[in-house]
């Protein structure tokens, strides 16, 4: 399973300060609910755009393993989007209509793809927002939808974390890696969502 973990800095600080070492395991297993301390289980590599240069950075993502169910949990820093190379604040800036810095102009075509995916995901996302946070995105443009999300739920990383913890979905889609493996009723709890096993949110 993958969860978003708080991290005070951005990708560059994470990279230069070995931020993966500061990632602590959750208090209980997100898969089975066991309260036994999870065991460190190594790292895998994720690429995320730098906030200083715009270049991709190779980040280590820490993993833990449950002593009871034996499943692993990875701690993705909160400035990341699952399955996305572009960091959250860059995506948020573009979605708000603020454009991008010259050093990150190389990512414009990818940002347009993210924008189209967000647009296709909004009808499903608004169902979760209405159920869990009592507001909707009905009849709003993508830019207005994004601004309303940030108004109600905070910055991009904060909003993404809050939605994921409540509904098991993200701002850009729903993925099987965020669903607990052993808890009953998960499919029912997310009955409005078509799960995606790939890298794209439902279209």
mmCIF file of C-alpha atoms in Angstrom:
data_model
loop_
_atom_site.group_PDB
_atom_site.id
_atom_site.type_symbol
_atom_site.label_atom_id
_atom_site.label_comp_id
_atom_site.label_asym_id
_atom_site.label_seq_id
_atom_site.Cartn_x
_atom_site.Cartn_y
_atom_site.Cartn_z
ATOM 1 C CA UNK A 1 0.000 0.000 0.000
ATOM 2 C CA UNK A 2 1.090 3.575 -0.543
ATOM 3 C CA UNK A 3 0.336 6.466 1.821
ATOM 4 C CA UNK A 4 1.253 10.154 1.730
ATOM 5 C CA UNK A 5 3.656 11.153 4.477
ATOM 6 C CA UNK A 6 4.184 14.711 5.755
ATOM 7 C CA UNK A 7 7.422 16.408 4.792
ATOM 8 C CA UNK A 8 8.093 20.060 5.554
ATOM 9 C CA UNK A 9 10.321 20.804 2.548
ATOM 10 C CA UNK A 10 10.211 20.136 -1.173
ATOM 11 C CA UNK A 11 11.913 17.604 -3.460
ATOM 12 C CA UNK A 12 15.291 19.327 -3.366
ATOM 13 C CA UNK A 13 15.458 19.336 0.422
ATOM 14 C CA UNK A 14 14.309 15.726 0.511
ATOM 15 C CA UNK A 15 17.058 14.830 -1.984
ATOM 16 C CA UNK A 16 19.934 16.723 -0.355
ATOM 17 C CA UNK A 17 19.069 15.878 3.262
ATOM 18 C CA UNK A 18 18.275 12.166 2.742
ATOM 19 C CA UNK A 19 14.683 12.911 3.709
ATOM 20 C CA UNK A 20 13.737 9.257 3.377
ATOM 21 C CA UNK A 21 15.482 8.626 6.703
ATOM 22 C CA UNK A 22 13.027 10.973 8.435
ATOM 23 C CA UNK A 23 10.001 8.996 7.302
ATOM 24 C CA UNK A 24 8.512 7.204 10.291
ATOM 25 C CA UNK A 25 6.135 4.237 10.000
ATOM 26 C CA UNK A 26 2.402 4.755 10.583
ATOM 27 C CA UNK A 27 1.125 3.814 14.064
ATOM 28 C CA UNK A 28 -0.701 0.780 12.672
ATOM 29 C CA UNK A 29 -0.648 -1.247 9.483
ATOM 30 C CA UNK A 30 -2.819 0.441 6.817
ATOM 31 C CA UNK A 31 -3.576 -2.969 5.322
ATOM 32 C CA UNK A 32 -4.673 -5.111 8.270
ATOM 33 C CA UNK A 33 -4.859 -2.645 11.169
ATOM 34 C CA UNK A 34 -2.229 -4.402 13.281
ATOM 35 C CA UNK A 35 -0.758 -2.133 15.967
ATOM 36 C CA UNK A 36 2.605 -3.913 16.016
ATOM 37 C CA UNK A 37 5.370 -1.610 14.835
ATOM 38 C CA UNK A 38 6.068 -2.001 11.132
ATOM 39 C CA UNK A 39 9.538 -3.194 10.161
ATOM 40 C CA UNK A 40 11.819 -1.220 7.823
ATOM 41 C CA UNK A 41 11.819 -2.910 4.401
ATOM 42 C CA UNK A 42 14.184 -0.894 2.198
ATOM 43 C CA UNK A 43 13.577 1.688 -0.510
ATOM 44 C CA UNK A 44 12.511 2.111 -4.087
ATOM 45 C CA UNK A 45 13.256 5.023 -6.422
ATOM 46 C CA UNK A 46 10.818 7.663 -7.661
ATOM 47 C CA UNK A 47 11.561 10.578 -9.986
ATOM 48 C CA UNK A 48 10.101 13.978 -9.085
ATOM 49 C CA UNK A 49 10.742 17.367 -10.677
ATOM 50 C CA UNK A 50 13.104 19.667 -8.794
ATOM 51 C CA UNK A 51 11.706 22.894 -7.371
ATOM 52 C CA UNK A 52 15.039 24.635 -8.056
ATOM 53 C CA UNK A 53 15.951 23.551 -11.590
ATOM 54 C CA UNK A 54 12.916 21.707 -12.920
ATOM 55 C CA UNK A 55 15.080 18.639 -13.610
ATOM 56 C CA UNK A 56 13.940 15.182 -12.473
ATOM 57 C CA UNK A 57 15.364 14.146 -9.113
ATOM 58 C CA UNK A 58 15.865 10.535 -8.093
ATOM 59 C CA UNK A 59 14.265 10.168 -4.655
ATOM 60 C CA UNK A 60 14.341 7.172 -2.346
ATOM 61 C CA UNK A 61 10.911 6.148 -1.060
ATOM 62 C CA UNK A 62 10.947 4.317 2.244
ATOM 63 C CA UNK A 63 9.020 1.085 2.712
ATOM 64 C CA UNK A 64 7.857 -0.780 5.800
ATOM 65 C CA UNK A 65 6.512 -4.303 6.219
ATOM 66 C CA UNK A 66 3.821 -5.493 8.593
ATOM 67 C CA UNK A 67 4.855 -8.291 10.958
ATOM 68 C CA UNK A 68 1.356 -9.807 10.833
ATOM 69 C CA UNK A 69 -0.038 -9.572 7.293
ATOM 70 C CA UNK A 70 3.466 -9.317 5.737
ATOM 71 C CA UNK A 71 2.331 -6.632 3.273
ATOM 72 C CA UNK A 72 4.426 -3.539 2.647
ATOM 73 C CA UNK A 73 3.558 0.142 2.982
ATOM 74 C CA UNK A 74 5.500 2.845 1.165
ATOM 75 C CA UNK A 75 5.688 6.435 2.417
ATOM 76 C CA UNK A 76 5.410 8.854 -0.490
ATOM 77 C CA UNK A 77 6.337 12.417 0.568
ATOM 78 C CA UNK A 78 3.344 14.742 0.430
ATOM 79 C CA UNK A 79 4.762 16.964 -2.325
ATOM 80 C CA UNK A 80 4.379 14.047 -4.777
ATOM 81 C CA UNK A 81 1.445 12.777 -6.789
ATOM 82 C CA UNK A 82 1.156 9.027 -7.171
ATOM 83 C CA UNK A 83 2.467 7.894 -10.579
ATOM 84 C CA UNK A 84 3.337 11.481 -11.549
ATOM 85 C CA UNK A 85 6.797 12.972 -12.096
ATOM 86 C CA UNK A 86 5.703 16.580 -11.552
ATOM 87 C CA UNK A 87 5.568 17.844 -7.975
ATOM 88 C CA UNK A 88 2.321 19.094 -6.481
ATOM 89 C CA UNK A 89 3.035 22.817 -6.228
ATOM 90 C CA UNK A 90 3.955 23.010 -9.923
ATOM 91 C CA UNK A 91 0.746 21.239 -10.898
ATOM 92 C CA UNK A 92 -1.284 23.487 -8.580
ATOM 93 C CA UNK A 93 0.246 26.654 -10.017
ATOM 94 C CA UNK A 94 -0.595 25.573 -13.558
ATOM 95 C CA UNK A 95 -4.132 24.498 -12.637
ATOM 96 C CA UNK A 96 -4.750 27.877 -10.980
ATOM 97 C CA UNK A 97 -3.810 29.568 -14.245
ATOM 98 C CA UNK A 98 -0.577 31.100 -12.932
ATOM 99 C CA UNK A 99 1.661 29.563 -15.573
ATOM 100 C CA UNK A 100 5.130 28.122 -14.987
ATOM 101 C CA UNK A 101 8.668 29.469 -14.690
ATOM 102 C CA UNK A 102 10.910 29.402 -17.771
ATOM 103 C CA UNK A 103 13.061 26.637 -16.263
ATOM 104 C CA UNK A 104 9.998 24.376 -16.186
ATOM 105 C CA UNK A 105 8.585 25.184 -19.624
ATOM 106 C CA UNK A 106 9.740 21.719 -20.737
ATOM 107 C CA UNK A 107 6.857 20.261 -18.693
ATOM 108 C CA UNK A 108 4.036 22.228 -20.372
ATOM 109 C CA UNK A 109 2.845 19.375 -22.579
ATOM 110 C CA UNK A 110 2.761 17.037 -19.578
ATOM 111 C CA UNK A 111 0.922 19.628 -17.498
ATOM 112 C CA UNK A 112 -1.719 19.842 -20.231
ATOM 113 C CA UNK A 113 -2.141 16.065 -20.001
ATOM 114 C CA UNK A 114 -2.536 16.306 -16.213
ATOM 115 C CA UNK A 115 -5.103 19.041 -16.719
ATOM 116 C CA UNK A 116 -7.186 16.898 -19.091
ATOM 117 C CA UNK A 117 -7.025 13.992 -16.660
ATOM 118 C CA UNK A 118 -8.152 16.209 -13.790
ATOM 119 C CA UNK A 119 -11.031 17.471 -15.946
ATOM 120 C CA UNK A 120 -12.183 13.903 -16.664
ATOM 121 C CA UNK A 121 -11.864 12.972 -12.960
ATOM 122 C CA UNK A 122 -13.844 15.913 -11.534
ATOM 123 C CA UNK A 123 -17.319 14.266 -11.831
ATOM 124 C CA UNK A 124 -16.150 11.312 -9.716
ATOM 125 C CA UNK A 125 -14.071 13.446 -7.370
ATOM 126 C CA UNK A 126 -16.996 15.735 -6.565
ATOM 127 C CA UNK A 127 -18.972 12.754 -5.235
ATOM 128 C CA UNK A 128 -16.248 12.108 -2.669
ATOM 129 C CA UNK A 129 -15.925 15.777 -1.780
ATOM 130 C CA UNK A 130 -19.654 16.056 -1.231
ATOM 131 C CA UNK A 131 -19.772 12.926 0.918
ATOM 132 C CA UNK A 132 -16.685 13.605 3.036
ATOM 133 C CA UNK A 133 -16.297 17.397 3.037
ATOM 134 C CA UNK A 134 -19.786 18.743 2.171
ATOM 135 C CA UNK A 135 -18.925 20.736 -0.946
ATOM 136 C CA UNK A 136 -19.087 20.006 -4.674
ATOM 137 C CA UNK A 137 -17.482 21.029 -7.938
ATOM 138 C CA UNK A 138 -20.634 20.821 -10.043
ATOM 139 C CA UNK A 139 -20.775 23.125 -13.086
ATOM 140 C CA UNK A 140 -17.393 24.692 -12.357
ATOM 141 C CA UNK A 141 -14.486 25.067 -14.766
ATOM 142 C CA UNK A 142 -11.297 23.146 -13.998
ATOM 143 C CA UNK A 143 -9.614 26.293 -12.719
ATOM 144 C CA UNK A 144 -12.567 27.176 -10.503
ATOM 145 C CA UNK A 145 -12.775 23.562 -9.277
ATOM 146 C CA UNK A 146 -9.113 23.581 -8.268
ATOM 147 C CA UNK A 147 -9.455 26.916 -6.485
ATOM 148 C CA UNK A 148 -12.486 25.689 -4.579
ATOM 149 C CA UNK A 149 -10.622 22.569 -3.457
ATOM 150 C CA UNK A 150 -7.744 24.682 -2.125
ATOM 151 C CA UNK A 151 -10.180 27.097 -0.481
ATOM 152 C CA UNK A 152 -11.877 24.291 1.460
ATOM 153 C CA UNK A 153 -9.010 21.852 2.012
ATOM 154 C CA UNK A 154 -5.785 23.872 1.917
ATOM 155 C CA UNK A 155 -2.713 23.683 -0.305
ATOM 156 C CA UNK A 156 -2.301 21.020 -2.953
ATOM 157 C CA UNK A 157 -0.320 18.621 -0.731
ATOM 158 C CA UNK A 158 -2.656 19.162 2.235
ATOM 159 C CA UNK A 159 -5.794 18.729 0.133
ATOM 160 C CA UNK A 160 -4.439 15.619 -1.575
ATOM 161 C CA UNK A 161 -3.542 14.057 1.782
ATOM 162 C CA UNK A 162 -6.924 14.850 3.334
ATOM 163 C CA UNK A 163 -8.869 13.430 0.395
ATOM 164 C CA UNK A 164 -6.724 10.298 0.310
ATOM 165 C CA UNK A 165 -7.085 9.644 4.052
ATOM 166 C CA UNK A 166 -10.868 10.097 3.938
ATOM 167 C CA UNK A 167 -11.856 8.563 0.611
ATOM 168 C CA UNK A 168 -8.918 6.517 -0.658
ATOM 169 C CA UNK A 169 -8.687 8.636 -3.816
ATOM 170 C CA UNK A 170 -6.377 11.456 -4.913
ATOM 171 C CA UNK A 171 -6.828 14.763 -6.690
ATOM 172 C CA UNK A 172 -5.861 13.114 -9.973
ATOM 173 C CA UNK A 173 -7.500 9.712 -9.718
ATOM 174 C CA UNK A 174 -8.077 6.485 -7.827
ATOM 175 C CA UNK A 175 -5.481 3.725 -7.650
ATOM 176 C CA UNK A 176 -5.439 0.215 -6.247
ATOM 177 C CA UNK A 177 -2.167 0.919 -4.379
ATOM 178 C CA UNK A 178 -4.111 3.177 -1.978
ATOM 179 C CA UNK A 179 -6.689 0.547 -1.044
ATOM 180 C CA UNK A 180 -6.249 -1.620 2.083
ATOM 181 C CA UNK A 181 -5.924 -5.271 1.107
ATOM 182 C CA UNK A 182 -7.628 -6.932 4.070
ATOM 183 C CA UNK A 183 -10.417 -4.641 5.201
ATOM 184 C CA UNK A 184 -13.933 -5.627 4.292
ATOM 185 C CA UNK A 185 -16.255 -3.235 2.522
ATOM 186 C CA UNK A 186 -13.626 -1.289 0.583
ATOM 187 C CA UNK A 187 -15.333 -1.796 -2.745
ATOM 188 C CA UNK A 188 -18.616 -0.655 -1.245
ATOM 189 C CA UNK A 189 -17.018 2.369 0.376
ATOM 190 C CA UNK A 190 -15.671 3.419 -3.023
ATOM 191 C CA UNK A 191 -18.671 2.359 -5.079
ATOM 192 C CA UNK A 192 -18.581 5.557 -7.136
ATOM 193 C CA UNK A 193 -15.066 4.901 -8.437
ATOM 194 C CA UNK A 194 -13.733 2.686 -11.187
ATOM 195 C CA UNK A 195 -10.384 1.488 -9.950
ATOM 196 C CA UNK A 196 -7.422 2.019 -12.201
ATOM 197 C CA UNK A 197 -4.598 -0.469 -12.157
ATOM 198 C CA UNK A 198 -2.465 1.642 -14.473
ATOM 199 C CA UNK A 199 -1.026 5.140 -14.289
ATOM 200 C CA UNK A 200 -4.047 7.062 -15.525
ATOM 201 C CA UNK A 201 -7.111 8.113 -13.541
ATOM 202 C CA UNK A 202 -10.465 6.836 -14.818
ATOM 203 C CA UNK A 203 -11.492 8.579 -18.030
#
